Amino acid sequence: MASRKEGSGAAGGGFGAAKGKGKAAAGDSAVKQVQIDGLVVLKIIKHYQEEGQGNEVVQGVLLGLVVDDRLEITNCFPFPQHTEDDADFDEVQYQMEMMRSLRHVNIDHLHVGWYQSTYYGSFVTRALLDSQFSYQHAIEESVVLIYDPIKTAQGSLSLKAYRLTPKLMEVCKEKDFSPEALKKANIAYENMFEEVPIVIKNSYLINVMLWELEKKSAVADRHELLSLASSNHLGKSLQLLMDRVDEMSQDIVKYNTYLRNVSKQQQQKHQYQQRRQQENIQRQSRGEPPLPEEDINKLFKPPQPPPRMESLLIAGQINTYCQNIKEFNAQNLGKLFMAQALQDYNN
């Protein structure tokens, strides 16, 4: 991600979320459900169709309010695309002006999170973690919506809401990503993010319009959803999976090198202590005072362990790719059965 996207979460510090009656207990998730207006979903999809090209990621701000343990997302607006040449562009000022304008026209303007698109599910990154930590640290109830346009193009809307788990929030606050700190906090890729259930809500008039559109839609127009031409998607997912596995292998090599250095240093410390012990025995036999005490940790500085957060993120991304491949295979199997059933029906 670009630096703009990495720092976008910091903007959440200046905005608050409207809260309802309830308040989650300490240690529990502040949000149990995310309710999204259909208009917000259409705006996110439209934003990607207009500005997202290939692996280009689009992002934006989510607006709404919190009612008990339900986060209601009622509006959104995109982050504008700009290049590094736009040095004078102030993103925080832009968000403030947008929210001020929305407030003037009596539209929900309170910050409740952000959204971004993803390319073949490759959203488990350090940039997303840092941005979501900034949002969630400033606004406890905030979420990040991940929109997958490739899955959506296959005929099923792919929109998921994520939050950082309380354990990961504590680790990020301490900014200690050493193996010992992560082991003590019992952090693994499975408990880094928590998915929040999503409910899409429309007004009664919109529901009536959708029913009318569905009646007018011809069945023949939907046959393209049964197409099995997803080999390109499957191949790309496998390629990305292999890339992440290679990165994981490189991290494993770095960690094994660190373990070897630690073991080598332990042997050197042991040999040094033995030599000093023998020297003191000889000095004692000659009636000389023993050697002065020394801080052995200053003589042998322990090697710096490699940070483990990147490895956890890579493991989480590998898990996401595996789930995508599994879903692709299941989807193709379902399409195959449906296509066979339609063929039998037509015959």
mmCIF file of C-alpha atoms in Angstrom:
data_model
loop_
_atom_site.group_PDB
_atom_site.id
_atom_site.type_symbol
_atom_site.label_atom_id
_atom_site.label_comp_id
_atom_site.label_asym_id
_atom_site.label_seq_id
_atom_site.Cartn_x
_atom_site.Cartn_y
_atom_site.Cartn_z
ATOM 1 C CA MET A 1 0.000 0.000 0.000
ATOM 2 C CA ALA A 2 1.000 3.564 -0.472
ATOM 3 C CA SER A 3 1.960 5.711 2.464
ATOM 4 C CA ARG A 4 -1.359 7.505 2.178
ATOM 5 C CA LYS A 5 -3.196 4.281 2.853
ATOM 6 C CA GLU A 6 -0.923 3.247 5.669
ATOM 7 C CA GLY A 7 -1.550 6.468 7.529
ATOM 8 C CA SER A 8 -5.218 6.822 6.765
ATOM 9 C CA GLY A 9 -6.233 5.201 10.020
ATOM 10 C CA ALA A 10 -4.571 7.922 12.043
ATOM 11 C CA ALA A 11 -7.228 10.307 10.901
ATOM 12 C CA GLY A 12 -9.720 8.493 13.069
ATOM 13 C CA GLY A 13 -8.288 10.120 16.172
ATOM 14 C CA GLY A 14 -10.190 13.333 15.549
ATOM 15 C CA PHE A 15 -13.643 11.888 15.123
ATOM 16 C CA GLY A 16 -16.030 10.214 17.517
ATOM 17 C CA ALA A 17 -18.795 7.679 17.075
ATOM 18 C CA ALA A 18 -22.311 8.293 18.274
ATOM 19 C CA LYS A 19 -23.189 5.752 20.945
ATOM 20 C CA GLY A 20 -26.505 4.297 21.942
ATOM 21 C CA LYS A 21 -27.653 3.076 25.311
ATOM 22 C CA GLY A 22 -25.474 0.007 25.749
ATOM 23 C CA LYS A 23 -21.756 -0.320 26.421
ATOM 24 C CA ALA A 24 -19.748 -3.499 26.011
ATOM 25 C CA ALA A 25 -18.021 -4.910 29.049
ATOM 26 C CA ALA A 26 -14.257 -4.619 29.318
ATOM 27 C CA GLY A 27 -12.482 -7.280 27.291
ATOM 28 C CA ASP A 28 -15.554 -8.050 25.179
ATOM 29 C CA SER A 29 -16.022 -6.975 21.610
ATOM 30 C CA ALA A 30 -17.737 -3.595 21.463
ATOM 31 C CA VAL A 31 -19.627 -4.608 18.305
ATOM 32 C CA LYS A 32 -21.606 -7.829 17.814
ATOM 33 C CA GLN A 33 -23.235 -6.974 14.490
ATOM 34 C CA VAL A 34 -22.736 -4.569 11.592
ATOM 35 C CA GLN A 35 -25.829 -3.237 9.834
ATOM 36 C CA ILE A 36 -25.148 -1.659 6.437
ATOM 37 C CA ASP A 37 -27.557 0.320 4.316
ATOM 38 C CA GLY A 38 -27.814 -0.937 0.743
ATOM 39 C CA LEU A 39 -26.800 2.516 -0.499
ATOM 40 C CA VAL A 40 -23.429 2.150 1.250
ATOM 41 C CA VAL A 41 -22.808 -1.173 -0.488
ATOM 42 C CA LEU A 42 -23.612 0.380 -3.871
ATOM 43 C CA LYS A 43 -21.297 3.327 -3.180
ATOM 44 C CA ILE A 44 -18.401 0.993 -2.315
ATOM 45 C CA ILE A 45 -18.975 -1.061 -5.473
ATOM 46 C CA LYS A 46 -19.277 2.104 -7.589
ATOM 47 C CA HIS A 47 -16.068 3.496 -6.080
ATOM 48 C CA TYR A 48 -14.109 0.407 -7.136
ATOM 49 C CA GLN A 49 -15.649 0.307 -10.606
ATOM 50 C CA GLU A 50 -14.691 3.931 -11.212
ATOM 51 C CA GLU A 51 -11.200 4.040 -9.681
ATOM 52 C CA GLY A 52 -10.059 0.467 -8.998
ATOM 53 C CA GLN A 53 -8.090 -1.108 -11.821
ATOM 54 C CA GLY A 54 -6.469 -4.529 -11.517
ATOM 55 C CA ASN A 55 -4.705 -4.729 -8.176
ATOM 56 C CA GLU A 56 -5.331 -1.047 -7.353
ATOM 57 C CA VAL A 57 -6.834 -0.730 -3.869
ATOM 58 C CA VAL A 58 -9.546 1.843 -3.161
ATOM 59 C CA GLN A 59 -10.404 3.064 0.316
ATOM 60 C CA GLY A 60 -12.959 5.273 1.999
ATOM 61 C CA VAL A 61 -14.573 6.396 5.250
ATOM 62 C CA LEU A 62 -17.613 4.771 6.880
ATOM 63 C CA LEU A 63 -20.176 6.941 8.651
ATOM 64 C CA GLY A 64 -23.039 6.006 10.949
ATOM 65 C CA LEU A 65 -23.753 5.419 14.638
ATOM 66 C CA VAL A 66 -23.623 2.772 17.361
ATOM 67 C CA VAL A 67 -26.836 1.432 18.894
ATOM 68 C CA ASP A 68 -26.221 -0.933 21.807
ATOM 69 C CA ASP A 69 -23.875 -3.573 20.378
ATOM 70 C CA ARG A 70 -24.894 -2.945 16.753
ATOM 71 C CA LEU A 71 -22.859 -0.737 14.445
ATOM 72 C CA GLU A 72 -25.117 0.939 11.868
ATOM 73 C CA ILE A 73 -23.293 2.143 8.745
ATOM 74 C CA THR A 74 -25.548 4.574 6.936
ATOM 75 C CA ASN A 75 -23.182 6.469 4.631
ATOM 76 C CA CYS A 76 -19.651 6.561 3.267
ATOM 77 C CA PHE A 77 -17.373 8.602 1.053
ATOM 78 C CA PRO A 78 -14.153 7.645 -0.770
ATOM 79 C CA PHE A 79 -10.607 8.763 -0.233
ATOM 80 C CA PRO A 80 -9.664 10.732 -3.364
ATOM 81 C CA GLN A 81 -6.993 9.287 -5.610
ATOM 82 C CA HIS A 82 -3.871 11.420 -5.683
ATOM 83 C CA THR A 83 -0.240 10.911 -6.559
ATOM 84 C CA GLU A 84 2.960 11.690 -4.673
ATOM 85 C CA ASP A 85 3.128 14.948 -6.615
ATOM 86 C CA ASP A 86 0.088 16.192 -4.681
ATOM 87 C CA ALA A 87 2.220 17.250 -1.732
ATOM 88 C CA ASP A 88 -0.194 19.985 -0.687
ATOM 89 C CA PHE A 89 -3.126 17.594 -0.283
ATOM 90 C CA ASP A 90 -4.221 17.284 3.375
ATOM 91 C CA GLU A 91 -6.246 14.114 3.805
ATOM 92 C CA VAL A 92 -7.364 14.886 7.370
ATOM 93 C CA GLN A 93 -8.582 18.312 6.300
ATOM 94 C CA TYR A 94 -10.421 16.724 3.372
ATOM 95 C CA GLN A 95 -12.237 14.315 5.713
ATOM 96 C CA MET A 96 -13.166 17.120 8.080
ATOM 97 C CA GLU A 97 -14.615 19.201 5.257
ATOM 98 C CA MET A 98 -16.588 16.242 3.898
ATOM 99 C CA MET A 99 -18.074 15.437 7.304
ATOM 100 C CA ARG A 100 -18.877 19.095 7.905
ATOM 101 C CA SER A 101 -20.702 19.249 4.581
ATOM 102 C CA LEU A 102 -22.672 16.092 5.379
ATOM 103 C CA ARG A 103 -23.668 17.526 8.748
ATOM 104 C CA HIS A 104 -24.992 20.653 7.052
ATOM 105 C CA VAL A 105 -27.372 18.581 4.916
ATOM 106 C CA ASN A 106 -28.489 16.511 7.921
ATOM 107 C CA ILE A 107 -26.727 13.246 6.907
ATOM 108 C CA ASP A 108 -25.004 10.965 9.412
ATOM 109 C CA HIS A 109 -21.459 12.290 9.689
ATOM 110 C CA LEU A 110 -19.937 10.370 12.607
ATOM 111 C CA HIS A 111 -16.874 8.228 11.919
ATOM 112 C CA VAL A 112 -17.373 4.476 12.523
ATOM 113 C CA GLY A 113 -14.555 2.934 10.474
ATOM 114 C CA TRP A 114 -13.245 2.578 6.945
ATOM 115 C CA TYR A 115 -13.428 0.301 3.942
ATOM 116 C CA GLN A 116 -11.057 -0.974 1.291
ATOM 117 C CA SER A 117 -11.130 -3.287 -1.695
ATOM 118 C CA THR A 118 -8.909 -6.341 -1.956
ATOM 119 C CA TYR A 119 -7.097 -8.102 -4.777
ATOM 120 C CA TYR A 120 -7.712 -11.869 -4.635
ATOM 121 C CA GLY A 121 -8.108 -11.610 -0.866
ATOM 122 C CA SER A 122 -4.642 -10.118 -0.273
ATOM 123 C CA PHE A 123 -5.696 -7.733 2.492
ATOM 124 C CA VAL A 124 -3.920 -9.237 5.520
ATOM 125 C CA THR A 125 -1.042 -6.759 5.543
ATOM 126 C CA ARG A 126 0.876 -4.652 8.025
ATOM 127 C CA ALA A 127 -0.640 -1.494 6.506
ATOM 128 C CA LEU A 128 -4.178 -2.735 7.243
ATOM 129 C CA LEU A 129 -3.196 -3.770 10.768
ATOM 130 C CA ASP A 130 -1.651 -0.354 11.537
ATOM 131 C CA SER A 131 -4.607 1.548 10.069
ATOM 132 C CA GLN A 132 -7.217 -0.518 11.883
ATOM 133 C CA PHE A 133 -5.275 -0.207 15.147
ATOM 134 C CA SER A 134 -5.292 3.596 14.753
ATOM 135 C CA TYR A 135 -9.050 3.601 14.111
ATOM 136 C CA GLN A 136 -9.902 1.117 16.838
ATOM 137 C CA HIS A 137 -7.640 2.823 19.376
ATOM 138 C CA ALA A 138 -9.388 6.157 18.724
ATOM 139 C CA ILE A 139 -12.909 4.762 18.155
ATOM 140 C CA GLU A 140 -13.496 1.521 20.017
ATOM 141 C CA GLU A 141 -16.421 0.360 17.854
ATOM 142 C CA SER A 142 -14.821 0.979 14.457
ATOM 143 C CA VAL A 143 -14.529 -1.775 11.840
ATOM 144 C CA VAL A 144 -12.909 -2.232 8.445
ATOM 145 C CA LEU A 145 -15.061 -3.476 5.575
ATOM 146 C CA ILE A 146 -13.251 -5.615 2.994
ATOM 147 C CA TYR A 147 -14.862 -5.671 -0.441
ATOM 148 C CA ASP A 148 -13.718 -8.395 -2.852
ATOM 149 C CA PRO A 149 -14.697 -7.384 -6.431
ATOM 150 C CA ILE A 150 -13.441 -10.643 -7.962
ATOM 151 C CA LYS A 151 -15.703 -12.846 -5.836
ATOM 152 C CA THR A 152 -18.556 -10.395 -6.361
ATOM 153 C CA ALA A 153 -18.124 -10.673 -10.132
ATOM 154 C CA GLN A 154 -18.750 -14.416 -9.790
ATOM 155 C CA GLY A 155 -22.336 -13.687 -8.743
ATOM 156 C CA SER A 156 -22.180 -13.405 -4.929
ATOM 157 C CA LEU A 157 -21.506 -10.196 -3.004
ATOM 158 C CA SER A 158 -18.304 -10.512 -0.979
ATOM 159 C CA LEU A 159 -18.244 -7.959 1.837
ATOM 160 C CA LYS A 160 -16.795 -8.753 5.258
ATOM 161 C CA ALA A 161 -16.268 -6.707 8.432
ATOM 162 C CA TYR A 162 -13.177 -7.206 10.618
ATOM 163 C CA ARG A 163 -11.859 -5.912 13.914
ATOM 164 C CA LEU A 164 -8.618 -6.479 15.786
ATOM 165 C CA THR A 165 -9.002 -8.836 18.731
ATOM 166 C CA PRO A 166 -8.418 -7.450 22.260
ATOM 167 C CA LYS A 167 -5.222 -9.542 22.559
ATOM 168 C CA LEU A 168 -3.758 -8.042 19.407
ATOM 169 C CA MET A 169 -4.802 -4.532 20.471
ATOM 170 C CA GLU A 170 -2.778 -4.931 23.685
ATOM 171 C CA VAL A 171 0.268 -6.160 21.759
ATOM 172 C CA CYS A 172 0.009 -3.268 19.287
ATOM 173 C CA LYS A 173 -0.221 -0.783 22.155
ATOM 174 C CA GLU A 174 3.018 -2.146 23.636
ATOM 175 C CA LYS A 175 4.635 -2.225 20.151
ATOM 176 C CA ASP A 176 6.584 -5.316 21.159
ATOM 177 C CA PHE A 177 6.392 -7.909 18.388
ATOM 178 C CA SER A 178 9.196 -10.129 19.622
ATOM 179 C CA PRO A 179 8.623 -13.903 19.724
ATOM 180 C CA GLU A 180 8.520 -13.842 23.538
ATOM 181 C CA ALA A 181 5.872 -11.085 23.659
ATOM 182 C CA LEU A 182 3.634 -12.780 21.083
ATOM 183 C CA LYS A 183 4.024 -16.135 22.842
ATOM 184 C CA LYS A 184 3.163 -14.576 26.193
ATOM 185 C CA ALA A 185 0.044 -12.951 24.692
ATOM 186 C CA ASN A 186 -0.830 -16.258 22.996
ATOM 187 C CA ILE A 187 -1.155 -14.551 19.604
ATOM 188 C CA ALA A 188 -1.483 -16.662 16.461
ATOM 189 C CA TYR A 189 -2.837 -15.782 13.039
ATOM 190 C CA GLU A 190 -6.170 -17.394 13.976
ATOM 191 C CA ASN A 191 -6.859 -14.860 16.750
ATOM 192 C CA MET A 192 -5.501 -11.663 15.184
ATOM 193 C CA PHE A 193 -8.721 -10.555 13.498
ATOM 194 C CA GLU A 194 -12.334 -11.215 14.419
ATOM 195 C CA GLU A 195 -15.055 -11.188 11.794
ATOM 196 C CA VAL A 196 -18.281 -9.381 12.672
ATOM 197 C CA PRO A 197 -21.567 -10.584 11.117
ATOM 198 C CA ILE A 198 -23.015 -8.240 8.490
ATOM 199 C CA VAL A 199 -26.671 -7.494 7.820
ATOM 200 C CA ILE A 200 -27.648 -5.412 4.780
ATOM 201 C CA LYS A 201 -30.773 -3.347 5.388
ATOM 202 C CA ASN A 202 -32.944 -1.578 2.838
ATOM 203 C CA SER A 203 -36.044 0.541 3.179
ATOM 204 C CA TYR A 204 -39.415 -0.950 2.254
ATOM 205 C CA LEU A 205 -39.574 1.078 -0.957
ATOM 206 C CA ILE A 206 -36.181 -0.228 -2.078
ATOM 207 C CA ASN A 207 -37.262 -3.802 -1.301
ATOM 208 C CA VAL A 208 -40.356 -3.321 -3.462
ATOM 209 C CA MET A 209 -38.217 -1.969 -6.299
ATOM 210 C CA LEU A 210 -35.855 -4.984 -6.026
ATOM 211 C CA TRP A 211 -38.815 -7.355 -6.252
ATOM 212 C CA GLU A 212 -40.020 -5.552 -9.368
ATOM 213 C CA LEU A 213 -36.576 -5.719 -10.956
ATOM 214 C CA GLU A 214 -36.303 -9.425 -10.170
ATOM 215 C CA LYS A 215 -39.648 -10.107 -11.860
ATOM 216 C CA LYS A 216 -38.530 -8.254 -14.997
ATOM 217 C CA SER A 217 -35.176 -10.049 -15.107
ATOM 218 C CA ALA A 218 -35.149 -12.904 -17.625
ATOM 219 C CA VAL A 219 -33.871 -16.288 -16.480
ATOM 220 C CA ALA A 220 -31.620 -16.501 -19.556
ATOM 221 C CA ASP A 221 -29.699 -13.465 -18.338
ATOM 222 C CA ARG A 222 -28.617 -15.395 -15.266
ATOM 223 C CA HIS A 223 -27.105 -18.362 -17.110
ATOM 224 C CA GLU A 224 -23.762 -16.577 -17.229
ATOM 225 C CA LEU A 225 -23.486 -17.055 -13.451
ATOM 226 C CA LEU A 226 -23.179 -20.795 -14.119
ATOM 227 C CA SER A 227 -20.027 -20.304 -16.182
ATOM 228 C CA LEU A 228 -17.095 -22.452 -15.065
ATOM 229 C CA ALA A 229 -14.524 -20.048 -16.530
ATOM 230 C CA SER A 230 -12.745 -19.418 -13.228
ATOM 231 C CA SER A 231 -9.470 -21.155 -14.066
ATOM 232 C CA ASN A 232 -7.755 -17.744 -14.327
ATOM 233 C CA HIS A 233 -8.939 -16.803 -10.827
ATOM 234 C CA LEU A 234 -7.873 -20.154 -9.436
ATOM 235 C CA GLY A 235 -4.471 -19.921 -11.109
ATOM 236 C CA LYS A 236 -3.896 -16.394 -9.800
ATOM 237 C CA SER A 237 -4.878 -17.441 -6.280
ATOM 238 C CA LEU A 238 -2.453 -20.372 -6.456
ATOM 239 C CA GLN A 239 0.327 -18.071 -7.669
ATOM 240 C CA LEU A 240 -0.261 -15.625 -4.818
ATOM 241 C CA LEU A 241 -0.380 -18.538 -2.383
ATOM 242 C CA MET A 242 3.008 -19.792 -3.614
ATOM 243 C CA ASP A 243 4.473 -16.273 -3.272
ATOM 244 C CA ARG A 244 3.355 -16.079 0.347
ATOM 245 C CA VAL A 245 4.702 -19.565 1.043
ATOM 246 C CA ASP A 246 8.074 -18.429 -0.332
ATOM 247 C CA GLU A 247 7.994 -15.406 1.983
ATOM 248 C CA MET A 248 7.156 -17.669 4.909
ATOM 249 C CA SER A 249 10.103 -19.920 4.001
ATOM 250 C CA GLN A 250 12.420 -16.899 4.012
ATOM 251 C CA ASP A 251 11.150 -15.887 7.454
ATOM 252 C CA ILE A 252 11.704 -19.435 8.704
ATOM 253 C CA VAL A 253 15.299 -19.301 7.433
ATOM 254 C CA LYS A 254 15.850 -15.997 9.259
ATOM 255 C CA TYR A 255 14.434 -17.417 12.482
ATOM 256 C CA ASN A 256 16.545 -20.586 12.228
ATOM 257 C CA THR A 257 19.622 -18.411 11.694
ATOM 258 C CA TYR A 258 18.721 -16.473 14.846
ATOM 259 C CA LEU A 259 18.380 -19.732 16.816
ATOM 260 C CA ARG A 260 21.772 -20.919 15.574
ATOM 261 C CA ASN A 261 23.367 -17.619 16.593
ATOM 262 C CA VAL A 262 21.820 -17.875 20.048
ATOM 263 C CA SER A 263 23.079 -21.444 20.453
ATOM 264 C CA LYS A 264 26.551 -20.449 19.266
ATOM 265 C CA GLN A 265 26.659 -17.540 21.685
ATOM 266 C CA GLN A 266 25.586 -19.775 24.576
ATOM 267 C CA GLN A 267 28.502 -22.068 23.829
ATOM 268 C CA GLN A 268 30.896 -19.115 23.738
ATOM 269 C CA LYS A 269 29.577 -17.854 27.085
ATOM 270 C CA HIS A 270 29.967 -21.311 28.610
ATOM 271 C CA GLN A 271 33.544 -21.629 27.327
ATOM 272 C CA TYR A 272 34.383 -18.146 28.626
ATOM 273 C CA GLN A 273 33.000 -18.963 32.073
ATOM 274 C CA GLN A 274 35.000 -22.202 32.176
ATOM 275 C CA ARG A 275 38.226 -20.377 31.275
ATOM 276 C CA ARG A 276 37.634 -17.797 34.006
ATOM 277 C CA GLN A 277 36.870 -20.548 36.507
ATOM 278 C CA GLN A 278 40.122 -22.339 35.654
ATOM 279 C CA GLU A 279 42.028 -19.050 35.845
ATOM 280 C CA ASN A 280 40.602 -18.343 39.308
ATOM 281 C CA ILE A 281 41.618 -21.823 40.477
ATOM 282 C CA GLN A 282 45.185 -21.204 39.305
ATOM 283 C CA ARG A 283 45.242 -17.751 40.895
ATOM 284 C CA GLN A 284 43.955 -19.203 44.168
ATOM 285 C CA SER A 285 46.728 -21.826 44.159
ATOM 286 C CA ARG A 286 49.281 -19.027 43.731
ATOM 287 C CA GLY A 287 47.696 -17.045 46.543
ATOM 288 C CA GLU A 288 46.445 -14.326 44.217
ATOM 289 C CA PRO A 289 42.989 -12.719 44.449
ATOM 290 C CA PRO A 290 40.329 -13.995 41.989
ATOM 291 C CA LEU A 291 39.486 -12.082 38.846
ATOM 292 C CA PRO A 292 36.942 -9.268 39.299
ATOM 293 C CA GLU A 293 33.320 -10.027 38.515
ATOM 294 C CA GLU A 294 32.161 -9.058 35.026
ATOM 295 C CA ASP A 295 28.752 -8.598 33.469
ATOM 296 C CA ILE A 296 28.773 -11.396 30.949
ATOM 297 C CA ASN A 297 25.739 -9.944 29.157
ATOM 298 C CA LYS A 298 27.790 -6.871 28.252
ATOM 299 C CA LEU A 299 30.572 -9.000 26.822
ATOM 300 C CA PHE A 300 28.141 -11.191 24.874
ATOM 301 C CA LYS A 301 25.247 -9.100 23.685
ATOM 302 C CA PRO A 302 22.357 -11.399 22.752
ATOM 303 C CA PRO A 303 21.403 -11.323 19.034
ATOM 304 C CA GLN A 304 18.281 -9.372 18.201
ATOM 305 C CA PRO A 305 15.352 -11.724 17.486
ATOM 306 C CA PRO A 306 13.541 -11.106 14.191
ATOM 307 C CA PRO A 307 10.068 -9.554 14.566
ATOM 308 C CA ARG A 308 7.332 -12.164 14.299
ATOM 309 C CA MET A 309 4.381 -9.984 13.362
ATOM 310 C CA GLU A 310 5.170 -10.187 9.647
ATOM 311 C CA SER A 311 5.259 -13.978 9.875
ATOM 312 C CA LEU A 312 1.855 -14.008 11.547
ATOM 313 C CA LEU A 313 0.426 -11.756 8.835
ATOM 314 C CA ILE A 314 1.876 -13.977 6.118
ATOM 315 C CA ALA A 315 0.364 -17.032 7.824
ATOM 316 C CA GLY A 316 -2.989 -15.267 7.981
ATOM 317 C CA GLN A 317 -2.744 -14.363 4.287
ATOM 318 C CA ILE A 318 -1.881 -17.976 3.388
ATOM 319 C CA ASN A 319 -4.963 -19.092 5.297
ATOM 320 C CA THR A 320 -7.079 -16.562 3.362
ATOM 321 C CA TYR A 321 -5.774 -17.805 0.002
ATOM 322 C CA CYS A 322 -6.483 -21.408 0.999
ATOM 323 C CA GLN A 323 -10.054 -20.480 1.911
ATOM 324 C CA ASN A 324 -10.463 -18.673 -1.435
ATOM 325 C CA ILE A 325 -9.274 -21.722 -3.360
ATOM 326 C CA LYS A 326 -11.612 -23.935 -1.342
ATOM 327 C CA GLU A 327 -14.537 -21.591 -2.067
ATOM 328 C CA PHE A 328 -13.675 -21.483 -5.781
ATOM 329 C CA ASN A 329 -13.700 -25.275 -5.967
ATOM 330 C CA ALA A 330 -16.977 -25.540 -4.042
ATOM 331 C CA GLN A 331 -18.540 -22.832 -6.207
ATOM 332 C CA ASN A 332 -17.489 -24.560 -9.420
ATOM 333 C CA LEU A 333 -18.841 -27.868 -8.144
ATOM 334 C CA GLY A 334 -22.199 -26.202 -7.404
ATOM 335 C CA LYS A 335 -22.245 -24.569 -10.846
ATOM 336 C CA LEU A 336 -21.487 -27.918 -12.444
ATOM 337 C CA PHE A 337 -24.461 -29.556 -10.732
ATOM 338 C CA MET A 338 -26.747 -26.618 -11.642
ATOM 339 C CA ALA A 339 -25.614 -26.635 -15.284
ATOM 340 C CA GLN A 340 -26.202 -30.381 -15.494
ATOM 341 C CA ALA A 341 -29.655 -29.966 -13.949
ATOM 342 C CA LEU A 342 -30.558 -27.223 -16.464
ATOM 343 C CA GLN A 343 -29.320 -29.381 -19.338
ATOM 344 C CA ASP A 344 -31.412 -32.328 -18.146
ATOM 345 C CA TYR A 345 -34.429 -30.030 -17.749
ATOM 346 C CA ASN A 346 -34.041 -28.603 -21.281
ATOM 347 C CA ASN A 347 -33.675 -32.086 -22.741
#
